[in-house]
Amino acid sequence: MKLKKLAYWTGLSQADGWMKRNKSSFLIEIESIDFILIKRFQTISKEIFNSKSSIFKRNKKDVWSCKIGITKLIPMFEKNKIYFSDPPMPPKIFCENDKLFGSYLAGIIDGDGDVRIKRPKYPQCTIRISSGKFPKDLSISIKERLKCSTLITKRSRVSKIGNRKIYGTWYELEFYISSKNAEFIKKYVLPNLILERKSNKIRNFLTIREF
C-alpha cells in the first residue's frame, strides 16, 4: 500500500468527509466546492483500494461529492487506528514519520485549512485548521513533528433562518510558519498540497522570508 498517498487521503477524508453506515455496509463520503480535491480523493481511492466511485454535484449547491464503499477496509482502518470523526485524529502510523505526517497534514490543510499572510511590512504566515470539536490530538502532533506552538480558539456565530436563530460553534487551530518549521513545510507539506490558492501563499511567503 502506498502509505504517502494513504496519509494524504486520510487527512482529506477526516477534514472534508465522514463515515456512514448504509444497512450492512460502510461508506466514506467527501464533499467540497473544489472539484480538484474530489477528483484526487477518487483517484487515490482507485489506486490504493481499487474502489470504484462516481463524482456528482449536489442539487442547487456548488458542492461536489464522491463516496466509496469501505466495508472490506474496516479491519485495516481499525488495525492502524484510522478514524473518520470530528475533530481529526492523526493516526500513529503517520505521526512517526516526517514524510507521512507532512502528506497527512497537507490533506487536512487542503480540506479544512486556511492560509493567511499578516503584517505586509514584516510578513507572518498563519495556517488555520477548522474543526467542529476541540482538536487536541492534532495540536499535539503538530507540536511534536513541526517543533512549534499552536493556538486553539473557540469561535461562535449566530445565523437566522426565518424567525429562528441558529447558534453554531467551532474551533480554529493555528500555527505560524517560522524558521523552526519552514524546512518541514517546504519538504513534506508544500509538495503535497493540491489547492494552488493555498500552496502559492505559502510558497510566496517562504520566498520573501528566505527561510
mmCIF file of C-alpha atoms in Angstrom:
data_model
loop_
_atom_site.group_PDB
_atom_site.id
_atom_site.type_symbol
_atom_site.label_atom_id
_atom_site.label_comp_id
_atom_site.label_asym_id
_atom_site.label_seq_id
_atom_site.Cartn_x
_atom_site.Cartn_y
_atom_site.Cartn_z
ATOM 1 C CA MET A 1 0.000 0.000 0.000
ATOM 2 C CA LYS A 2 1.263 3.460 -0.842
ATOM 3 C CA LEU A 3 1.447 4.994 2.615
ATOM 4 C CA LYS A 4 2.169 8.548 1.482
ATOM 5 C CA LYS A 5 -0.995 8.640 -0.638
ATOM 6 C CA LEU A 6 -2.955 6.944 2.134
ATOM 7 C CA ALA A 7 -1.734 9.633 4.550
ATOM 8 C CA TYR A 8 -2.994 12.453 2.302
ATOM 9 C CA TRP A 9 -6.247 10.591 1.606
ATOM 10 C CA THR A 10 -6.816 10.141 5.356
ATOM 11 C CA GLY A 11 -6.188 13.809 6.116
ATOM 12 C CA LEU A 12 -8.529 14.947 3.356
ATOM 13 C CA SER A 13 -11.200 12.423 4.374
ATOM 14 C CA GLN A 14 -11.041 13.489 8.018
ATOM 15 C CA ALA A 15 -11.304 17.158 7.015
ATOM 16 C CA ASP A 16 -13.966 17.080 4.296
ATOM 17 C CA GLY A 17 -15.566 13.673 4.703
ATOM 18 C CA TRP A 18 -17.345 11.353 7.068
ATOM 19 C CA MET A 19 -18.038 7.660 7.503
ATOM 20 C CA LYS A 20 -21.614 6.420 7.461
ATOM 21 C CA ARG A 21 -23.401 3.105 7.577
ATOM 22 C CA ASN A 22 -25.810 2.051 4.852
ATOM 23 C CA LYS A 23 -27.668 -1.064 6.004
ATOM 24 C CA SER A 24 -24.866 -3.639 6.328
ATOM 25 C CA SER A 25 -22.165 -1.664 4.530
ATOM 26 C CA PHE A 26 -19.909 1.265 5.378
ATOM 27 C CA LEU A 27 -19.160 4.277 3.205
ATOM 28 C CA ILE A 28 -16.808 7.230 3.189
ATOM 29 C CA GLU A 29 -18.296 10.318 1.574
ATOM 30 C CA ILE A 30 -16.447 13.541 0.913
ATOM 31 C CA GLU A 31 -17.765 16.946 -0.159
ATOM 32 C CA SER A 32 -16.005 20.081 -1.359
ATOM 33 C CA ILE A 33 -16.519 23.148 -3.532
ATOM 34 C CA ASP A 34 -13.161 22.263 -5.101
ATOM 35 C CA PHE A 35 -13.609 19.661 -7.814
ATOM 36 C CA ILE A 36 -9.855 19.001 -7.877
ATOM 37 C CA LEU A 37 -9.959 17.691 -4.305
ATOM 38 C CA ILE A 38 -12.865 15.371 -5.044
ATOM 39 C CA LYS A 39 -11.038 14.090 -8.111
ATOM 40 C CA ARG A 40 -7.894 13.498 -6.056
ATOM 41 C CA PHE A 41 -9.912 11.555 -3.479
ATOM 42 C CA GLN A 42 -11.417 9.418 -6.236
ATOM 43 C CA THR A 43 -8.044 8.782 -7.903
ATOM 44 C CA ILE A 44 -6.269 7.743 -4.702
ATOM 45 C CA SER A 45 -9.212 5.538 -3.696
ATOM 46 C CA LYS A 46 -8.861 3.716 -7.009
ATOM 47 C CA GLU A 47 -5.069 3.422 -6.779
ATOM 48 C CA ILE A 48 -4.730 2.105 -3.236
ATOM 49 C CA PHE A 49 -8.098 0.439 -2.571
ATOM 50 C CA ASN A 50 -9.216 -0.415 -6.125
ATOM 51 C CA SER A 51 -12.513 1.255 -5.203
ATOM 52 C CA LYS A 52 -14.927 2.347 -7.899
ATOM 53 C CA SER A 53 -16.797 5.604 -7.392
ATOM 54 C CA SER A 54 -18.522 8.408 -9.216
ATOM 55 C CA ILE A 55 -18.477 12.153 -8.718
ATOM 56 C CA PHE A 56 -21.702 14.118 -8.615
ATOM 57 C CA LYS A 57 -22.831 17.650 -7.880
ATOM 58 C CA ARG A 58 -25.276 18.461 -5.117
ATOM 59 C CA ASN A 59 -28.583 19.874 -6.336
ATOM 60 C CA LYS A 60 -28.752 23.670 -6.165
ATOM 61 C CA LYS A 61 -25.346 23.777 -4.469
ATOM 62 C CA ASP A 62 -21.915 24.473 -5.831
ATOM 63 C CA VAL A 63 -20.649 21.396 -3.992
ATOM 64 C CA TRP A 64 -19.067 18.257 -5.420
ATOM 65 C CA SER A 65 -19.327 14.882 -3.741
ATOM 66 C CA CYS A 66 -17.833 11.404 -4.021
ATOM 67 C CA LYS A 67 -18.284 8.281 -1.927
ATOM 68 C CA ILE A 68 -16.691 4.838 -1.782
ATOM 69 C CA GLY A 69 -17.540 1.598 -0.030
ATOM 70 C CA ILE A 70 -15.088 0.706 2.765
ATOM 71 C CA THR A 71 -16.701 -2.333 4.404
ATOM 72 C CA LYS A 72 -13.768 -4.602 3.476
ATOM 73 C CA LEU A 73 -11.300 -1.938 4.650
ATOM 74 C CA ILE A 74 -12.670 -1.617 8.193
ATOM 75 C CA PRO A 75 -10.190 -4.165 9.675
ATOM 76 C CA MET A 76 -7.252 -2.272 8.138
ATOM 77 C CA PHE A 77 -8.541 1.059 9.432
ATOM 78 C CA GLU A 78 -9.095 -0.370 12.898
ATOM 79 C CA LYS A 79 -5.660 -2.008 12.976
ATOM 80 C CA ASN A 80 -3.977 1.316 12.151
ATOM 81 C CA LYS A 81 -6.401 3.372 14.282
ATOM 82 C CA ILE A 82 -7.603 5.424 11.337
ATOM 83 C CA TYR A 83 -10.840 7.116 12.341
ATOM 84 C CA PHE A 84 -13.135 9.467 10.443
ATOM 85 C CA SER A 85 -14.633 11.623 13.152
ATOM 86 C CA ASP A 86 -14.541 15.277 14.092
ATOM 87 C CA PRO A 87 -12.024 16.577 15.092
ATOM 88 C CA PRO A 88 -9.262 14.967 13.015
ATOM 89 C CA MET A 89 -7.267 12.347 14.922
ATOM 90 C CA PRO A 90 -3.811 11.792 13.371
ATOM 91 C CA PRO A 91 -3.118 8.035 13.175
ATOM 92 C CA LYS A 92 0.082 6.972 14.925
ATOM 93 C CA ILE A 93 1.280 5.262 11.746
ATOM 94 C CA PHE A 94 1.629 8.713 10.123
ATOM 95 C CA CYS A 95 2.873 10.622 13.174
ATOM 96 C CA GLU A 96 6.154 8.739 13.487
ATOM 97 C CA ASN A 97 7.487 9.739 10.070
ATOM 98 C CA ASP A 98 8.043 13.286 8.746
ATOM 99 C CA LYS A 99 7.214 12.391 5.150
ATOM 100 C CA LEU A 100 3.947 10.676 6.077
ATOM 101 C CA PHE A 101 2.864 13.319 8.572
ATOM 102 C CA GLY A 102 3.606 16.064 6.045
ATOM 103 C CA SER A 103 1.380 14.340 3.499
ATOM 104 C CA TYR A 104 -1.351 13.814 6.108
ATOM 105 C CA LEU A 105 -1.177 17.470 7.176
ATOM 106 C CA ALA A 106 -1.399 18.580 3.535
ATOM 107 C CA GLY A 107 -4.676 16.670 3.240
ATOM 108 C CA ILE A 108 -6.006 18.381 6.360
ATOM 109 C CA ILE A 109 -4.955 21.825 5.096
ATOM 110 C CA ASP A 110 -6.409 21.259 1.616
ATOM 111 C CA GLY A 111 -9.678 20.226 3.228
ATOM 112 C CA ASP A 112 -10.214 22.453 6.269
ATOM 113 C CA GLY A 113 -7.192 24.730 6.241
ATOM 114 C CA ASP A 114 -6.820 28.435 5.613
ATOM 115 C CA VAL A 115 -3.548 30.219 4.832
ATOM 116 C CA ARG A 116 -3.262 33.880 5.830
ATOM 117 C CA ILE A 117 -0.480 36.424 5.467
ATOM 118 C CA LYS A 118 -0.306 39.083 8.166
ATOM 119 C CA ARG A 119 1.760 42.265 8.551
ATOM 120 C CA PRO A 120 2.766 43.265 4.978
ATOM 121 C CA LYS A 121 5.919 45.043 6.171
ATOM 122 C CA TYR A 122 7.202 42.097 8.213
ATOM 123 C CA PRO A 123 5.084 39.199 6.858
ATOM 124 C CA GLN A 124 3.809 36.384 9.024
ATOM 125 C CA CYS A 125 2.161 33.293 7.561
ATOM 126 C CA THR A 126 -0.521 31.611 9.637
ATOM 127 C CA ILE A 127 -2.102 28.266 8.871
ATOM 128 C CA ARG A 128 -5.531 27.763 10.412
ATOM 129 C CA ILE A 129 -7.403 24.479 10.575
ATOM 130 C CA SER A 130 -11.106 24.473 11.471
ATOM 131 C CA SER A 131 -12.973 21.647 13.184
ATOM 132 C CA GLY A 132 -16.255 21.165 14.972
ATOM 133 C CA LYS A 133 -14.692 19.922 18.204
ATOM 134 C CA PHE A 134 -11.552 20.675 20.196
ATOM 135 C CA PRO A 135 -8.611 19.309 18.107
ATOM 136 C CA LYS A 136 -6.395 18.166 20.954
ATOM 137 C CA ASP A 137 -4.692 15.253 19.176
ATOM 138 C CA LEU A 138 -3.970 17.237 16.018
ATOM 139 C CA SER A 139 -2.462 20.044 18.081
ATOM 140 C CA ILE A 140 -0.172 17.634 19.940
ATOM 141 C CA SER A 141 1.008 16.015 16.707
ATOM 142 C CA ILE A 142 1.785 19.361 15.056
ATOM 143 C CA LYS A 143 3.749 20.487 18.108
ATOM 144 C CA GLU A 144 5.767 17.284 18.169
ATOM 145 C CA ARG A 145 6.580 16.988 14.467
ATOM 146 C CA LEU A 146 6.867 20.655 13.479
ATOM 147 C CA LYS A 147 8.504 21.780 16.733
ATOM 148 C CA CYS A 148 6.249 24.820 17.034
ATOM 149 C CA SER A 149 3.494 26.110 19.263
ATOM 150 C CA THR A 150 -0.202 26.067 18.359
ATOM 151 C CA LEU A 151 -3.186 28.136 19.418
ATOM 152 C CA ILE A 152 -6.751 26.822 19.574
ATOM 153 C CA THR A 153 -9.586 29.343 19.624
ATOM 154 C CA LYS A 154 -13.280 28.619 20.072
ATOM 155 C CA ARG A 155 -15.492 30.553 17.656
ATOM 156 C CA SER A 156 -19.233 31.102 17.631
ATOM 157 C CA ARG A 157 -21.757 32.508 15.219
ATOM 158 C CA VAL A 158 -25.475 33.229 15.179
ATOM 159 C CA SER A 159 -27.382 32.993 11.906
ATOM 160 C CA LYS A 160 -31.058 33.419 11.099
ATOM 161 C CA ILE A 161 -33.368 31.162 9.116
ATOM 162 C CA GLY A 162 -36.719 32.870 9.007
ATOM 163 C CA ASN A 163 -37.593 33.706 12.599
ATOM 164 C CA ARG A 164 -35.244 31.093 14.013
ATOM 165 C CA LYS A 165 -31.795 31.772 15.377
ATOM 166 C CA ILE A 166 -29.179 29.088 14.725
ATOM 167 C CA TYR A 167 -26.200 29.018 17.075
ATOM 168 C CA GLY A 168 -23.002 27.460 15.788
ATOM 169 C CA THR A 169 -19.607 26.887 17.385
ATOM 170 C CA TRP A 170 -16.330 25.604 16.015
ATOM 171 C CA TYR A 171 -12.601 25.606 16.786
ATOM 172 C CA GLU A 172 -9.665 27.081 14.904
ATOM 173 C CA LEU A 173 -6.207 25.627 15.408
ATOM 174 C CA GLU A 174 -3.448 27.874 14.133
ATOM 175 C CA PHE A 175 0.324 27.865 13.906
ATOM 176 C CA TYR A 176 2.892 30.104 12.270
ATOM 177 C CA ILE A 177 5.450 29.195 9.646
ATOM 178 C CA SER A 178 8.798 30.181 11.126
ATOM 179 C CA SER A 179 12.463 29.247 10.999
ATOM 180 C CA LYS A 180 11.600 26.318 13.306
ATOM 181 C CA ASN A 181 9.295 24.558 10.869
ATOM 182 C CA ALA A 182 9.952 26.166 7.453
ATOM 183 C CA GLU A 183 12.141 23.291 6.288
ATOM 184 C CA PHE A 184 9.485 20.752 7.269
ATOM 185 C CA ILE A 185 6.809 22.744 5.419
ATOM 186 C CA LYS A 186 8.981 23.032 2.304
ATOM 187 C CA LYS A 187 9.994 19.378 2.171
ATOM 188 C CA TYR A 188 6.960 17.495 3.422
ATOM 189 C CA VAL A 189 3.812 19.651 3.260
ATOM 190 C CA LEU A 190 4.100 22.043 0.316
ATOM 191 C CA PRO A 191 4.792 19.370 -2.363
ATOM 192 C CA ASN A 192 1.611 17.526 -1.360
ATOM 193 C CA LEU A 193 -0.840 20.443 -1.358
ATOM 194 C CA ILE A 194 -3.307 20.325 -4.238
ATOM 195 C CA LEU A 195 -5.032 23.707 -3.953
ATOM 196 C CA GLU A 196 -2.889 26.395 -5.550
ATOM 197 C CA ARG A 197 -4.575 29.248 -3.693
ATOM 198 C CA LYS A 198 -3.137 27.770 -0.501
ATOM 199 C CA SER A 199 0.206 26.436 -1.744
ATOM 200 C CA ASN A 200 1.042 29.645 -3.615
ATOM 201 C CA LYS A 201 0.592 31.768 -0.497
ATOM 202 C CA ILE A 202 2.962 29.524 1.432
ATOM 203 C CA ARG A 203 5.470 29.357 -1.410
ATOM 204 C CA ASN A 204 5.489 33.138 -1.868
ATOM 205 C CA PHE A 205 5.893 33.689 1.862
ATOM 206 C CA LEU A 206 8.836 31.305 2.056
ATOM 207 C CA THR A 207 10.447 33.119 -0.869
ATOM 208 C CA ILE A 208 10.003 36.546 0.753
ATOM 209 C CA ARG A 209 11.265 35.464 4.155
ATOM 210 C CA GLU A 210 14.060 33.336 2.674
ATOM 211 C CA PHE A 211 13.755 30.593 5.283
#
